[in-house]
């Protein structure tokens, strides 16, 4: 079976809108996990749907030289998140207070979350809540979404040097606030 790249599907969706469906199938779970970690599952459901609606409506502006649409979709999701910054900060503060990650609200996940929610997790969440928005966006796209620097730059519409600078600054703040975790906070 031939694997069709995202850009081919997007190109084809101009005349066959249903061709966009596999883009959703491939990337909705990834985008939802990214959003759920930032704002919780309930809001992530809505934002995931909105991300793909915006992508579908704006598919004529997609850079067809890019075979993978995931960075583009992360960029749309990040733009939507900007409208929900207060919610995100509240989520991190709640995690810092309780140690319960709001991205996981199943009974089984709650048990795992509580086991993993040691003082380090609470401390990390408190630092994340205080990071400037731009630094937090870059850090979460690199650490949670596992995007490369060029992909983060593309997703956020910023130069790669700005990605590097924001990531360096975020890591520096994390190291200063959490010296016992410094070994796990890499720089290039």
PDB file of C-alpha atoms in Angstrom:
ATOM      1  CA  UNK A   1       0.000   0.000   0.000  1.00  0.00           C
ATOM      2  CA  UNK A   2       1.420   3.358  -1.031  1.00  0.00           C
ATOM      3  CA  UNK A   3       1.817   5.950   1.718  1.00  0.00           C
ATOM      4  CA  UNK A   4       0.578   9.350   0.605  1.00  0.00           C
ATOM      5  CA  UNK A   5       2.259  12.376   2.185  1.00  0.00           C
ATOM      6  CA  UNK A   6       0.195  15.061   3.867  1.00  0.00           C
ATOM      7  CA  UNK A   7       0.938  17.661   1.212  1.00  0.00           C
ATOM      8  CA  UNK A   8      -0.446  15.329  -1.477  1.00  0.00           C
ATOM      9  CA  UNK A   9      -3.633  14.840   0.513  1.00  0.00           C
ATOM     10  CA  UNK A  10      -4.016  18.569   1.086  1.00  0.00           C
ATOM     11  CA  UNK A  11      -3.435  19.276  -2.607  1.00  0.00           C
ATOM     12  CA  UNK A  12      -6.020  16.665  -3.546  1.00  0.00           C
ATOM     13  CA  UNK A  13      -8.514  18.015  -0.981  1.00  0.00           C
ATOM     14  CA  UNK A  14      -8.844  21.201  -3.048  1.00  0.00           C
ATOM     15  CA  UNK A  15     -11.037  19.253  -5.473  1.00  0.00           C
ATOM     16  CA  UNK A  16     -11.919  16.277  -3.250  1.00  0.00           C
ATOM     17  CA  UNK A  17     -12.622  17.646   0.259  1.00  0.00           C
ATOM     18  CA  UNK A  18     -12.879  14.125   1.711  1.00  0.00           C
ATOM     19  CA  UNK A  19      -9.161  13.650   0.941  1.00  0.00           C
ATOM     20  CA  UNK A  20      -8.476  15.815   4.006  1.00  0.00           C
ATOM     21  CA  UNK A  21      -9.870  13.056   6.260  1.00  0.00           C
ATOM     22  CA  UNK A  22      -6.611  11.100   6.518  1.00  0.00           C
ATOM     23  CA  UNK A  23      -4.870  14.255   7.784  1.00  0.00           C
ATOM     24  CA  UNK A  24      -7.271  14.220  10.722  1.00  0.00           C
ATOM     25  CA  UNK A  25      -6.849  10.465  11.176  1.00  0.00           C
ATOM     26  CA  UNK A  26      -3.046  10.760  11.244  1.00  0.00           C
ATOM     27  CA  UNK A  27      -2.658  13.751  13.507  1.00  0.00           C
ATOM     28  CA  UNK A  28      -5.770  14.333  15.643  1.00  0.00           C
ATOM     29  CA  UNK A  29      -4.546  12.127  18.492  1.00  0.00           C
ATOM     30  CA  UNK A  30      -1.182  13.861  18.626  1.00  0.00           C
ATOM     31  CA  UNK A  31      -2.701  17.340  18.527  1.00  0.00           C
ATOM     32  CA  UNK A  32      -5.276  16.356  21.162  1.00  0.00           C
ATOM     33  CA  UNK A  33      -2.584  15.039  23.531  1.00  0.00           C
ATOM     34  CA  UNK A  34      -0.610  18.258  23.115  1.00  0.00           C
ATOM     35  CA  UNK A  35      -3.678  20.380  23.812  1.00  0.00           C
ATOM     36  CA  UNK A  36      -4.873  18.189  26.710  1.00  0.00           C
ATOM     37  CA  UNK A  37      -1.557  18.558  28.459  1.00  0.00           C
ATOM     38  CA  UNK A  38      -1.842  22.326  28.143  1.00  0.00           C
ATOM     39  CA  UNK A  39      -5.542  22.912  28.952  1.00  0.00           C
ATOM     40  CA  UNK A  40      -7.129  19.606  30.020  1.00  0.00           C
ATOM     41  CA  UNK A  41      -9.118  17.046  28.053  1.00  0.00           C
ATOM     42  CA  UNK A  42     -12.457  18.808  27.908  1.00  0.00           C
ATOM     43  CA  UNK A  43     -11.136  21.986  26.349  1.00  0.00           C
ATOM     44  CA  UNK A  44      -8.702  19.959  24.238  1.00  0.00           C
ATOM     45  CA  UNK A  45     -11.643  18.205  22.572  1.00  0.00           C
ATOM     46  CA  UNK A  46     -13.015  21.545  21.401  1.00  0.00           C
ATOM     47  CA  UNK A  47      -9.630  22.976  20.452  1.00  0.00           C
ATOM     48  CA  UNK A  48      -8.686  19.861  18.481  1.00  0.00           C
ATOM     49  CA  UNK A  49     -11.889  20.124  16.474  1.00  0.00           C
ATOM     50  CA  UNK A  50     -11.313  23.831  15.974  1.00  0.00           C
ATOM     51  CA  UNK A  51      -7.688  23.209  14.910  1.00  0.00           C
ATOM     52  CA  UNK A  52      -8.775  20.845  12.154  1.00  0.00           C
ATOM     53  CA  UNK A  53     -11.658  23.076  11.084  1.00  0.00           C
ATOM     54  CA  UNK A  54      -9.255  26.008  10.704  1.00  0.00           C
ATOM     55  CA  UNK A  55      -6.785  23.747   8.877  1.00  0.00           C
ATOM     56  CA  UNK A  56      -9.472  22.506   6.528  1.00  0.00           C
ATOM     57  CA  UNK A  57     -10.716  26.003   5.783  1.00  0.00           C
ATOM     58  CA  UNK A  58      -7.157  27.284   5.298  1.00  0.00           C
ATOM     59  CA  UNK A  59      -5.789  24.325   3.367  1.00  0.00           C
ATOM     60  CA  UNK A  60      -5.443  26.483   0.248  1.00  0.00           C
ATOM     61  CA  UNK A  61      -2.742  28.452   2.110  1.00  0.00           C
ATOM     62  CA  UNK A  62      -0.760  25.351   3.151  1.00  0.00           C
ATOM     63  CA  UNK A  63       2.865  25.333   1.981  1.00  0.00           C
ATOM     64  CA  UNK A  64       2.767  22.337  -0.344  1.00  0.00           C
ATOM     65  CA  UNK A  65       6.568  22.066  -0.273  1.00  0.00           C
ATOM     66  CA  UNK A  66       6.182  20.644   3.266  1.00  0.00           C
ATOM     67  CA  UNK A  67       5.314  16.923   3.174  1.00  0.00           C
ATOM     68  CA  UNK A  68       4.320  16.727   6.871  1.00  0.00           C
ATOM     69  CA  UNK A  69       1.453  18.925   8.050  1.00  0.00           C
ATOM     70  CA  UNK A  70       1.982  18.264  11.769  1.00  0.00           C
ATOM     71  CA  UNK A  71       4.076  21.413  12.447  1.00  0.00           C
ATOM     72  CA  UNK A  72       1.430  23.469  10.616  1.00  0.00           C
ATOM     73  CA  UNK A  73      -1.271  21.901  12.777  1.00  0.00           C
ATOM     74  CA  UNK A  74       0.757  22.562  15.943  1.00  0.00           C
ATOM     75  CA  UNK A  75       1.001  26.190  14.835  1.00  0.00           C
ATOM     76  CA  UNK A  76      -2.769  26.450  14.494  1.00  0.00           C
ATOM     77  CA  UNK A  77      -3.230  24.776  17.883  1.00  0.00           C
ATOM     78  CA  UNK A  78      -0.672  27.114  19.480  1.00  0.00           C
ATOM     79  CA  UNK A  79      -2.541  30.122  18.089  1.00  0.00           C
ATOM     80  CA  UNK A  80      -5.774  28.825  19.574  1.00  0.00           C
ATOM     81  CA  UNK A  81      -4.035  28.285  22.899  1.00  0.00           C
ATOM     82  CA  UNK A  82      -3.041  31.915  23.051  1.00  0.00           C
ATOM     83  CA  UNK A  83      -6.711  32.622  23.557  1.00  0.00           C
ATOM     84  CA  UNK A  84      -6.739  30.227  26.488  1.00  0.00           C
ATOM     85  CA  UNK A  85      -3.584  31.289  28.344  1.00  0.00           C
ATOM     86  CA  UNK A  86      -5.320  31.945  31.639  1.00  0.00           C
ATOM     87  CA  UNK A  87      -6.802  28.455  31.605  1.00  0.00           C
ATOM     88  CA  UNK A  88      -3.390  26.961  30.950  1.00  0.00           C
ATOM     89  CA  UNK A  89      -1.791  28.878  33.808  1.00  0.00           C
ATOM     90  CA  UNK A  90      -4.599  27.748  36.123  1.00  0.00           C
ATOM     91  CA  UNK A  91      -3.954  24.128  35.040  1.00  0.00           C
ATOM     92  CA  UNK A  92      -0.248  24.412  35.885  1.00  0.00           C
ATOM     93  CA  UNK A  93      -1.038  26.058  39.223  1.00  0.00           C
ATOM     94  CA  UNK A  94      -3.531  23.284  40.030  1.00  0.00           C
ATOM     95  CA  UNK A  95      -0.906  20.688  39.156  1.00  0.00           C
ATOM     96  CA  UNK A  96       1.606  22.529  41.321  1.00  0.00           C
ATOM     97  CA  UNK A  97      -0.857  22.521  44.249  1.00  0.00           C
ATOM     98  CA  UNK A  98      -2.311  19.049  43.935  1.00  0.00           C
ATOM     99  CA  UNK A  99       0.109  16.996  41.898  1.00  0.00           C
ATOM    100  CA  UNK A 100      -2.825  15.728  39.807  1.00  0.00           C
ATOM    101  CA  UNK A 101      -2.318  16.280  36.101  1.00  0.00           C
ATOM    102  CA  UNK A 102      -5.605  17.601  34.647  1.00  0.00           C
ATOM    103  CA  UNK A 103      -4.702  16.111  31.251  1.00  0.00           C
ATOM    104  CA  UNK A 104      -5.494  12.703  32.748  1.00  0.00           C
ATOM    105  CA  UNK A 105      -8.864  12.458  34.365  1.00  0.00           C
ATOM    106  CA  UNK A 106      -9.762   8.748  34.051  1.00  0.00           C
ATOM    107  CA  UNK A 107      -9.805   6.807  37.324  1.00  0.00           C
ATOM    108  CA  UNK A 108      -6.845   4.668  36.200  1.00  0.00           C
ATOM    109  CA  UNK A 109      -4.932   7.648  34.945  1.00  0.00           C
ATOM    110  CA  UNK A 110      -5.599   9.518  38.198  1.00  0.00           C
ATOM    111  CA  UNK A 111      -3.930   6.752  40.166  1.00  0.00           C
ATOM    112  CA  UNK A 112      -0.894   6.818  37.883  1.00  0.00           C
ATOM    113  CA  UNK A 113      -0.870  10.599  37.954  1.00  0.00           C
ATOM    114  CA  UNK A 114      -0.884  10.687  41.765  1.00  0.00           C
ATOM    115  CA  UNK A 115       1.951   8.195  41.927  1.00  0.00           C
ATOM    116  CA  UNK A 116       3.983  10.313  39.499  1.00  0.00           C
ATOM    117  CA  UNK A 117       3.026  13.618  41.142  1.00  0.00           C
ATOM    118  CA  UNK A 118       5.895  13.974  43.548  1.00  0.00           C
ATOM    119  CA  UNK A 119       7.102  17.324  44.789  1.00  0.00           C
ATOM    120  CA  UNK A 120       9.255  17.644  41.662  1.00  0.00           C
ATOM    121  CA  UNK A 121       6.203  17.563  39.404  1.00  0.00           C
ATOM    122  CA  UNK A 122       4.471  20.223  41.465  1.00  0.00           C
ATOM    123  CA  UNK A 123       7.584  22.375  41.454  1.00  0.00           C
ATOM    124  CA  UNK A 124       7.983  21.976  37.698  1.00  0.00           C
ATOM    125  CA  UNK A 125       4.358  22.948  37.084  1.00  0.00           C
ATOM    126  CA  UNK A 126       4.777  26.043  39.244  1.00  0.00           C
ATOM    127  CA  UNK A 127       7.787  27.120  37.176  1.00  0.00           C
ATOM    128  CA  UNK A 128       5.942  26.427  33.920  1.00  0.00           C
ATOM    129  CA  UNK A 129       3.053  28.595  35.080  1.00  0.00           C
ATOM    130  CA  UNK A 130       5.473  31.495  35.590  1.00  0.00           C
ATOM    131  CA  UNK A 131       7.321  31.166  32.280  1.00  0.00           C
ATOM    132  CA  UNK A 132       6.663  33.848  29.673  1.00  0.00           C
ATOM    133  CA  UNK A 133       4.161  32.639  27.075  1.00  0.00           C
ATOM    134  CA  UNK A 134       6.689  32.479  24.219  1.00  0.00           C
ATOM    135  CA  UNK A 135       9.145  30.422  26.251  1.00  0.00           C
ATOM    136  CA  UNK A 136       6.418  28.059  27.466  1.00  0.00           C
ATOM    137  CA  UNK A 137       5.155  27.535  23.891  1.00  0.00           C
ATOM    138  CA  UNK A 138       8.615  26.679  22.579  1.00  0.00           C
ATOM    139  CA  UNK A 139       9.443  24.470  25.561  1.00  0.00           C
ATOM    140  CA  UNK A 140       6.217  22.467  25.322  1.00  0.00           C
ATOM    141  CA  UNK A 141       6.500  22.015  21.556  1.00  0.00           C
ATOM    142  CA  UNK A 142      10.062  20.707  21.938  1.00  0.00           C
ATOM    143  CA  UNK A 143       9.580  18.638  25.100  1.00  0.00           C
ATOM    144  CA  UNK A 144       6.000  17.400  24.830  1.00  0.00           C
ATOM    145  CA  UNK A 145       5.324  17.436  21.110  1.00  0.00           C
ATOM    146  CA  UNK A 146       8.914  16.411  20.247  1.00  0.00           C
ATOM    147  CA  UNK A 147       9.143  18.915  17.400  1.00  0.00           C
ATOM    148  CA  UNK A 148      12.525  19.862  15.969  1.00  0.00           C
ATOM    149  CA  UNK A 149      13.670  23.476  16.131  1.00  0.00           C
ATOM    150  CA  UNK A 150      12.772  24.117  12.475  1.00  0.00           C
ATOM    151  CA  UNK A 151       9.332  22.580  13.066  1.00  0.00           C
ATOM    152  CA  UNK A 152       8.757  24.781  16.127  1.00  0.00           C
ATOM    153  CA  UNK A 153       9.839  27.831  14.127  1.00  0.00           C
ATOM    154  CA  UNK A 154       7.395  26.895  11.391  1.00  0.00           C
ATOM    155  CA  UNK A 155       4.587  26.117  13.854  1.00  0.00           C
ATOM    156  CA  UNK A 156       4.911  29.437  15.664  1.00  0.00           C
ATOM    157  CA  UNK A 157       5.927  31.538  12.687  1.00  0.00           C
ATOM    158  CA  UNK A 158       9.156  32.715  14.332  1.00  0.00           C
ATOM    159  CA  UNK A 159      12.813  32.532  13.270  1.00  0.00           C
ATOM    160  CA  UNK A 160      14.785  29.470  14.345  1.00  0.00           C
ATOM    161  CA  UNK A 161      17.113  31.756  16.307  1.00  0.00           C
ATOM    162  CA  UNK A 162      14.145  32.900  18.376  1.00  0.00           C
ATOM    163  CA  UNK A 163      13.246  29.252  19.032  1.00  0.00           C
ATOM    164  CA  UNK A 164      16.787  28.588  20.262  1.00  0.00           C
ATOM    165  CA  UNK A 165      16.831  31.752  22.377  1.00  0.00           C
ATOM    166  CA  UNK A 166      13.442  31.093  23.995  1.00  0.00           C
ATOM    167  CA  UNK A 167      14.294  27.460  24.670  1.00  0.00           C
ATOM    168  CA  UNK A 168      17.649  28.402  26.185  1.00  0.00           C
ATOM    169  CA  UNK A 169      15.978  31.009  28.393  1.00  0.00           C
ATOM    170  CA  UNK A 170      13.245  28.589  29.498  1.00  0.00           C
ATOM    171  CA  UNK A 171      15.791  25.899  30.348  1.00  0.00           C
ATOM    172  CA  UNK A 172      17.895  28.428  32.249  1.00  0.00           C
ATOM    173  CA  UNK A 173      14.840  29.442  34.304  1.00  0.00           C
ATOM    174  CA  UNK A 174      14.005  25.788  34.968  1.00  0.00           C
ATOM    175  CA  UNK A 175      17.560  25.026  36.081  1.00  0.00           C
ATOM    176  CA  UNK A 176      17.585  28.036  38.417  1.00  0.00           C
ATOM    177  CA  UNK A 177      14.208  27.154  39.939  1.00  0.00           C
ATOM    178  CA  UNK A 178      14.774  23.397  40.082  1.00  0.00           C
ATOM    179  CA  UNK A 179      18.467  22.732  40.707  1.00  0.00           C
ATOM    180  CA  UNK A 180      17.801  19.089  41.683  1.00  0.00           C
ATOM    181  CA  UNK A 181      16.394  18.504  38.180  1.00  0.00           C
ATOM    182  CA  UNK A 182      19.205  20.328  36.382  1.00  0.00           C
ATOM    183  CA  UNK A 183      20.722  17.093  35.034  1.00  0.00           C
ATOM    184  CA  UNK A 184      17.515  16.314  33.171  1.00  0.00           C
ATOM    185  CA  UNK A 185      17.261  19.768  31.541  1.00  0.00           C
ATOM    186  CA  UNK A 186      19.388  19.582  28.415  1.00  0.00           C
ATOM    187  CA  UNK A 187      20.650  22.319  26.213  1.00  0.00           C
ATOM    188  CA  UNK A 188      21.928  21.635  22.756  1.00  0.00           C
TER     189      UNK A 188
END
